[in-house]
Amino acid sequence: SWNVGGISSPVKRAKILQALQRQQALIACLQETRLSRTEHLKLKTKWVGNVYQSPASHGKGGVAVLIHKNFPGQARLLHHDNMGRYVLLEVTLHSMVFLLLAVYAPNQYNHAFFSALVSACSGYVGKQVLLLGDLNVVHDPSLDCSGRAA
C-alpha cells in the first residue's frame, strides 16, 4: 500500500510502476492518485493486468488497486465510492476467499465517511477482510507532523 501523493506526471507514474515491478508486487494499492477514471487506465502496463479504482473527485483523493497479470488468483470488484476514497474487492487465492478493502480516509475525522465504509462492507459479515491504505490517523499525537492538534 502506497500513498503516492498524486501521479498525474508521466515520469512519477513510470517510476512508481517500475518500483512496484522491481518488488514483484502481485497486488498494489495506491492512495491519493488524483487521477480521473480515464487517467487510471494509464496504470495498466506490461505487468498490470487489472486496475480497480475509485477516481479522484475534483483532483483530490483517488484509490487504485493494481493486480499483476500473473496473479495466481482472481479479483472481483464489489464496490467503490464516488469520492476517490475506497475500493472493495473479493479476492480468491488458492481456494481462500477474502475481501480486500483499499482506503484513503479524509485528513479530518469524518463520521459520514466511516459510516459509508462500514455500510459498504456490511453485506459481507463473516468474511475475512484485508484492510490496506492510508487511514490518516496518528497513534501518538506528539508525532503528528501535520501541524494540527489531534
Short mmCIF file of C-alpha atoms in Angstrom, two decimals:
data_model
loop_
_atom_site.label_atom_id
_atom_site.label_comp_id
_atom_site.label_asym_id
_atom_site.label_seq_id
_atom_site.Cartn_x
_atom_site.Cartn_y
_atom_site.Cartn_z
CA SER A 1 0.00 0.00 0.00
CA TRP A 2 1.42 3.36 -1.02
CA ASN A 3 0.19 6.94 -0.71
CA VAL A 4 1.65 8.27 -3.93
CA GLY A 5 0.67 11.93 -3.42
CA GLY A 6 -0.58 12.29 -6.99
CA ILE A 7 0.66 10.51 -10.10
CA SER A 8 -0.51 12.73 -12.95
CA SER A 9 3.10 13.22 -14.01
CA PRO A 10 4.11 10.54 -16.53
CA VAL A 11 7.65 10.47 -15.07
CA LYS A 12 6.47 9.95 -11.48
CA ARG A 13 3.89 7.38 -12.57
CA ALA A 14 6.54 5.42 -14.52
CA LYS A 15 8.94 5.47 -11.55
CA ILE A 16 6.25 4.17 -9.18
CA LEU A 17 5.17 1.43 -11.59
CA GLN A 18 8.80 0.43 -12.15
CA ALA A 19 9.40 0.28 -8.38
CA LEU A 20 6.36 -1.97 -7.94
CA GLN A 21 7.52 -4.19 -10.79
CA ARG A 22 11.01 -4.49 -9.26
CA GLN A 23 9.37 -5.55 -5.99
CA GLN A 24 7.39 -8.16 -7.95
CA ALA A 25 4.14 -6.87 -6.47
CA LEU A 26 1.18 -9.10 -7.29
CA ILE A 27 -1.28 -6.66 -5.74
CA ALA A 28 -0.54 -2.97 -5.17
CA CYS A 29 -2.87 -0.48 -3.51
CA LEU A 30 -2.29 3.19 -4.32
CA GLN A 31 -3.86 6.08 -2.45
CA GLU A 32 -4.13 9.73 -3.39
CA THR A 33 -3.65 9.03 -7.09
CA ARG A 34 -5.53 12.24 -8.01
CA LEU A 35 -6.47 10.55 -11.30
CA SER A 36 -9.79 10.59 -13.15
CA ARG A 37 -11.50 7.40 -14.28
CA THR A 38 -9.87 7.54 -17.73
CA GLU A 39 -6.47 8.57 -16.35
CA HIS A 40 -6.44 5.44 -14.16
CA LEU A 41 -6.20 3.42 -17.39
CA LYS A 42 -2.65 4.76 -17.72
CA LEU A 43 -1.74 2.48 -14.81
CA LYS A 44 -2.33 -0.60 -16.95
CA THR A 45 1.16 -1.53 -18.12
CA LYS A 46 3.00 -4.62 -19.34
CA TRP A 47 2.77 -6.23 -15.90
CA VAL A 48 -0.57 -4.82 -14.65
CA GLY A 49 -3.50 -7.00 -15.71
CA ASN A 50 -6.34 -5.18 -13.97
CA VAL A 51 -6.87 -1.80 -12.36
CA TYR A 52 -9.74 -1.36 -9.92
CA GLN A 53 -10.29 2.23 -8.96
CA SER A 54 -12.25 4.93 -7.24
CA PRO A 55 -11.36 8.03 -9.24
CA ALA A 56 -10.38 11.34 -7.70
CA SER A 57 -13.11 13.85 -7.01
CA HIS A 58 -12.18 17.37 -8.17
CA GLY A 59 -8.50 16.41 -8.28
CA LYS A 60 -8.49 15.09 -4.69
CA GLY A 61 -8.25 11.53 -3.44
CA GLY A 62 -8.19 8.59 -5.77
CA VAL A 63 -7.61 4.93 -4.93
CA ALA A 64 -6.34 2.24 -7.28
CA VAL A 65 -5.71 -1.47 -6.81
CA LEU A 66 -3.33 -2.93 -9.37
CA ILE A 67 -3.42 -6.67 -9.99
CA HIS A 68 -0.44 -8.32 -11.71
CA LYS A 69 -1.16 -10.22 -14.94
CA ASN A 70 0.34 -13.32 -13.36
CA PHE A 71 -1.62 -13.10 -10.12
CA PRO A 72 -2.43 -16.75 -9.31
CA GLY A 73 -5.95 -15.94 -8.15
CA GLN A 74 -8.92 -13.84 -9.12
CA ALA A 75 -10.20 -10.44 -8.05
CA ARG A 76 -13.71 -9.08 -8.49
CA LEU A 77 -14.90 -5.55 -7.82
CA LEU A 78 -17.68 -5.45 -5.23
CA HIS A 79 -17.96 -1.74 -4.56
CA HIS A 80 -16.24 1.62 -4.78
CA ASP A 81 -17.31 5.09 -3.75
CA ASN A 82 -17.56 8.14 -6.00
CA MET A 83 -15.25 10.34 -3.93
CA GLY A 84 -11.93 8.57 -4.55
CA ARG A 85 -11.84 7.09 -1.06
CA TYR A 86 -12.15 3.28 -1.24
CA VAL A 87 -12.32 0.16 -3.38
CA LEU A 88 -13.72 -3.14 -2.11
CA LEU A 89 -12.70 -6.35 -3.90
CA GLU A 90 -13.37 -10.02 -3.39
CA VAL A 91 -10.13 -11.92 -3.89
CA THR A 92 -9.78 -15.67 -4.37
CA LEU A 93 -6.32 -17.09 -3.87
CA HIS A 94 -5.54 -20.80 -3.52
CA SER A 95 -9.16 -21.60 -2.59
CA MET A 96 -9.18 -18.89 0.10
CA VAL A 97 -11.68 -16.07 -0.38
CA PHE A 98 -11.25 -12.72 1.36
CA LEU A 99 -12.19 -9.09 0.96
CA LEU A 100 -9.56 -6.53 0.10
CA LEU A 101 -10.52 -3.02 1.20
CA ALA A 102 -8.21 -0.28 -0.09
CA VAL A 103 -8.87 3.02 1.69
CA TYR A 104 -7.78 6.64 1.53
CA ALA A 105 -9.52 8.26 4.50
CA PRO A 106 -10.12 12.01 4.82
CA ASN A 107 -7.50 14.03 6.70
CA GLN A 108 -10.02 15.08 9.33
CA TYR A 109 -12.28 12.57 11.07
CA ASN A 110 -15.47 12.27 9.03
CA HIS A 111 -18.26 10.23 10.58
CA ALA A 112 -20.20 10.05 7.29
CA PHE A 113 -17.18 8.54 5.50
CA PHE A 114 -16.63 5.81 8.08
CA SER A 115 -20.37 5.07 8.23
CA ALA A 116 -20.42 4.66 4.44
CA LEU A 117 -17.36 2.40 4.65
CA VAL A 118 -18.99 0.17 7.27
CA SER A 119 -22.22 0.14 5.26
CA ALA A 120 -20.37 -0.94 2.09
CA CYS A 121 -18.89 -3.89 4.00
CA SER A 122 -21.99 -4.82 5.98
CA GLY A 123 -23.24 -7.29 3.38
CA TYR A 124 -20.12 -9.41 3.81
CA VAL A 125 -20.29 -10.30 7.50
CA GLY A 126 -18.17 -13.34 8.34
CA LYS A 127 -15.67 -12.81 5.51
CA GLN A 128 -12.03 -12.19 6.22
CA VAL A 129 -11.01 -8.61 5.42
CA LEU A 130 -7.60 -7.31 4.45
CA LEU A 131 -7.62 -3.56 5.10
CA LEU A 132 -4.93 -1.58 3.27
CA GLY A 133 -4.37 2.08 2.76
CA ASP A 134 -3.96 5.45 4.36
CA LEU A 135 -6.35 5.92 7.25
CA ASN A 136 -4.86 9.33 8.09
CA VAL A 137 -4.57 8.59 11.79
CA VAL A 138 -1.68 9.08 14.18
CA HIS A 139 -1.15 6.68 17.06
CA ASP A 140 0.78 9.29 19.01
CA PRO A 141 -0.41 12.90 18.52
CA SER A 142 3.02 14.18 19.61
CA LEU A 143 4.46 12.58 16.47
CA ASP A 144 1.95 14.23 14.11
CA CYS A 145 3.89 16.34 11.62
CA SER A 146 0.82 17.98 10.08
CA GLY A 147 0.89 20.92 12.49
CA ARG A 148 -2.69 20.26 13.55
CA ALA A 149 -3.74 19.48 17.07
CA ALA A 150 -5.04 15.94 17.44
#
